Structure formats: structure tokens, C-alpha cells
Amino acid sequence: MAEGANRTRSGLQGYVTHQSFKGMRMPATVQNLVMRDYITRKGAQIRLSVGEYFFDNCFVQLYSMLRKLDEIEGIVMCSLFMMPTDPDKRRWIYDRFLESGAALHFVFEDIVVEDEEGVRRAEELLQMNAALDVAPTQIDPALLPAIEGVDTFS
């Protein structure tokens, strides 16, 4: 019998970061409250959260958690935007979950990665967000057609 094969998975484990994500910085205590509420609503056992080191683009603790996916039902993060920005690194992480049978939960986006559909939803949201980041936020008034009786659009 393979090592760990007779173990039963228990609980969802939180992952918190001290870095900002999507322009937001949330204290770890607030992240833990959000995740605790989410896990409770899911009816799962809560496991102590793991906090990431405070270095830009650092995912050491997350990668460490991936080694223990055979022991837990999954990992919960407040946001998908806490994941690495590199698509290849994200795909590697998704694959660890898909291979293990554990789930990756993103509370704010209401996405669970437990199959390719979850991966598709997560990546589609990230692509839409990237497009919005470069989309214009206003129209040059000179490009607007003249409307009789209206001298401004502001």
C-alpha cells in the first residue's frame, strides 16, 4: 500500500497573503474571517490557515501546501488574484489539484477548481480582467457625434 493511501482527507485549509492582490491589501485576520465563514457555510472542517512570506511574487508556502493535498479536501483563498500572474505557474498549480482530487476555492469570485471547467472559469475571469485593465475608461468628446441641443456629455 502506498504511503498515505489509508489516510482520510479532512477539512479545507486557508491560504493568506500579506501582499496586495488586485490593488487590495487585506489583513490576514480579515482574510481568515472571510475564509472561516466560507468554510463553515460549506459544512467542512476548518484547518489552520497558512500565511505566505511577505516578498513580492512569493509562493513558497502555497507550493509547500501542494505537497499535502492528499491530507486535505482543499485549499481556500480569498481571491483568484492571489495566484501567480504567470499562466504556466497557475496551470502547474491547477494540475496538482486535478491530479490529487483536492479542490481549490476562490471565495470572492465564487469559483472552485476541481475539474477543467473550474480551470476554464478561473482563466476566463483572469483574461477578462486583463482586458479591462487596458480598456479605455473614457471616450474623447471629439469622437462623439453632434446631437442637436446638446453641447456637452459631461
PDB file of C-alpha atoms in Angstrom, residues 48-130:
ATOM      1  CA  LEU A  48      -5.445  26.397  10.408  1.00  0.00           C
ATOM      2  CA  SER A  49      -4.507  28.825   7.618  1.00  0.00           C
ATOM      3  CA  VAL A  50      -1.024  29.152   6.234  1.00  0.00           C
ATOM      4  CA  GLY A  51       0.408  32.637   5.683  1.00  0.00           C
ATOM      5  CA  GLU A  52       2.671  33.446   2.770  1.00  0.00           C
ATOM      6  CA  TYR A  53       6.023  35.156   3.268  1.00  0.00           C
ATOM      7  CA  PHE A  54       5.981  38.910   2.672  1.00  0.00           C
ATOM      8  CA  PHE A  55       8.031  39.113  -0.526  1.00  0.00           C
ATOM      9  CA  ASP A  56       6.723  40.167  -3.935  1.00  0.00           C
ATOM     10  CA  ASN A  57       5.646  37.219  -6.077  1.00  0.00           C
ATOM     11  CA  CYS A  58       6.486  34.757  -3.324  1.00  0.00           C
ATOM     12  CA  PHE A  59       4.521  31.496  -3.283  1.00  0.00           C
ATOM     13  CA  VAL A  60       6.781  29.310  -1.128  1.00  0.00           C
ATOM     14  CA  GLN A  61       4.074  28.465   1.395  1.00  0.00           C
ATOM     15  CA  LEU A  62       1.481  27.786  -1.317  1.00  0.00           C
ATOM     16  CA  TYR A  63       3.848  25.371  -3.063  1.00  0.00           C
ATOM     17  CA  SER A  64       4.525  23.721   0.291  1.00  0.00           C
ATOM     18  CA  MET A  65       0.787  23.252   0.844  1.00  0.00           C
ATOM     19  CA  LEU A  66       0.508  21.478  -2.516  1.00  0.00           C
ATOM     20  CA  ARG A  67       2.643  18.647  -1.130  1.00  0.00           C
ATOM     21  CA  LYS A  68      -0.077  17.892   1.433  1.00  0.00           C
ATOM     22  CA  LEU A  69      -3.091  17.759  -0.886  1.00  0.00           C
ATOM     23  CA  ASP A  70      -3.574  14.064  -0.104  1.00  0.00           C
ATOM     24  CA  GLU A  71      -4.354  15.039   3.523  1.00  0.00           C
ATOM     25  CA  ILE A  72      -6.932  17.799   2.955  1.00  0.00           C
ATOM     26  CA  GLU A  73     -10.116  18.327   0.965  1.00  0.00           C
ATOM     27  CA  GLY A  74      -8.722  21.511  -0.492  1.00  0.00           C
ATOM     28  CA  ILE A  75      -7.287  24.989  -0.122  1.00  0.00           C
ATOM     29  CA  VAL A  76      -9.299  28.194   0.222  1.00  0.00           C
ATOM     30  CA  MET A  77      -8.077  31.639  -0.846  1.00  0.00           C
ATOM     31  CA  CYS A  78      -9.998  34.885  -0.632  1.00  0.00           C
ATOM     32  CA  SER A  79      -9.314  35.701  -4.280  1.00  0.00           C
ATOM     33  CA  LEU A  80      -8.172  34.224  -7.554  1.00  0.00           C
ATOM     34  CA  PHE A  81      -5.924  37.278  -7.833  1.00  0.00           C
ATOM     35  CA  MET A  82      -3.740  35.850  -5.061  1.00  0.00           C
ATOM     36  CA  MET A  83      -2.459  33.275  -7.574  1.00  0.00           C
ATOM     37  CA  PRO A  84       0.759  33.761  -9.576  1.00  0.00           C
ATOM     38  CA  THR A  85       0.374  36.075 -12.575  1.00  0.00           C
ATOM     39  CA  ASP A  86       2.341  33.661 -14.780  1.00  0.00           C
ATOM     40  CA  PRO A  87      -0.177  31.414 -16.615  1.00  0.00           C
ATOM     41  CA  ASP A  88       2.259  28.467 -16.725  1.00  0.00           C
ATOM     42  CA  LYS A  89       2.721  28.579 -12.949  1.00  0.00           C
ATOM     43  CA  ARG A  90      -1.044  28.755 -12.446  1.00  0.00           C
ATOM     44  CA  ARG A  91      -1.566  25.799 -14.783  1.00  0.00           C
ATOM     45  CA  TRP A  92       1.027  23.808 -12.832  1.00  0.00           C
ATOM     46  CA  ILE A  93      -0.881  24.579  -9.600  1.00  0.00           C
ATOM     47  CA  TYR A  94      -4.249  23.676 -11.139  1.00  0.00           C
ATOM     48  CA  ASP A  95      -2.782  20.376 -12.344  1.00  0.00           C
ATOM     49  CA  ARG A  96      -1.676  19.483  -8.799  1.00  0.00           C
ATOM     50  CA  PHE A  97      -5.286  19.848  -7.662  1.00  0.00           C
ATOM     51  CA  LEU A  98      -6.729  17.933 -10.591  1.00  0.00           C
ATOM     52  CA  GLU A  99      -4.248  15.079 -10.067  1.00  0.00           C
ATOM     53  CA  SER A 100      -4.863  14.899  -6.323  1.00  0.00           C
ATOM     54  CA  GLY A 101      -8.639  15.155  -6.292  1.00  0.00           C
ATOM     55  CA  ALA A 102      -8.500  18.099  -3.889  1.00  0.00           C
ATOM     56  CA  ALA A 103     -10.260  21.398  -4.682  1.00  0.00           C
ATOM     57  CA  LEU A 104      -9.023  24.984  -4.880  1.00  0.00           C
ATOM     58  CA  HIS A 105     -11.629  27.524  -3.705  1.00  0.00           C
ATOM     59  CA  PHE A 106     -11.669  31.256  -4.502  1.00  0.00           C
ATOM     60  CA  VAL A 107     -14.196  32.919  -2.179  1.00  0.00           C
ATOM     61  CA  PHE A 108     -14.687  36.356  -3.773  1.00  0.00           C
ATOM     62  CA  GLU A 109     -15.066  35.007  -7.304  1.00  0.00           C
ATOM     63  CA  ASP A 110     -17.185  32.000  -6.232  1.00  0.00           C
ATOM     64  CA  ILE A 111     -15.004  29.631  -8.269  1.00  0.00           C
ATOM     65  CA  VAL A 112     -13.937  26.118  -7.289  1.00  0.00           C
ATOM     66  CA  VAL A 113     -11.199  24.423  -9.293  1.00  0.00           C
ATOM     67  CA  GLU A 114     -11.888  20.697  -9.066  1.00  0.00           C
ATOM     68  CA  ASP A 115     -12.107  19.945 -12.791  1.00  0.00           C
ATOM     69  CA  GLU A 116     -11.244  21.539 -16.136  1.00  0.00           C
ATOM     70  CA  GLU A 117     -14.476  23.572 -16.043  1.00  0.00           C
ATOM     71  CA  GLY A 118     -13.240  25.285 -12.865  1.00  0.00           C
ATOM     72  CA  VAL A 119      -9.886  25.978 -14.517  1.00  0.00           C
ATOM     73  CA  ARG A 120     -11.679  27.408 -17.572  1.00  0.00           C
ATOM     74  CA  ARG A 121     -13.832  29.699 -15.411  1.00  0.00           C
ATOM     75  CA  ALA A 122     -10.815  30.952 -13.440  1.00  0.00           C
ATOM     76  CA  GLU A 123      -8.694  31.613 -16.506  1.00  0.00           C
ATOM     77  CA  GLU A 124     -11.573  33.258 -18.381  1.00  0.00           C
ATOM     78  CA  LEU A 125     -12.097  35.667 -15.495  1.00  0.00           C
ATOM     79  CA  LEU A 126      -8.377  36.485 -15.409  1.00  0.00           C
ATOM     80  CA  GLN A 127      -8.380  37.132 -19.182  1.00  0.00           C
ATOM     81  CA  MET A 128     -11.431  39.407 -18.954  1.00  0.00           C
ATOM     82  CA  ASN A 129      -9.805  41.272 -16.095  1.00  0.00           C
ATOM     83  CA  ALA A 130      -6.590  41.733 -18.077  1.00  0.00           C
TER      84      ALA A 130
END
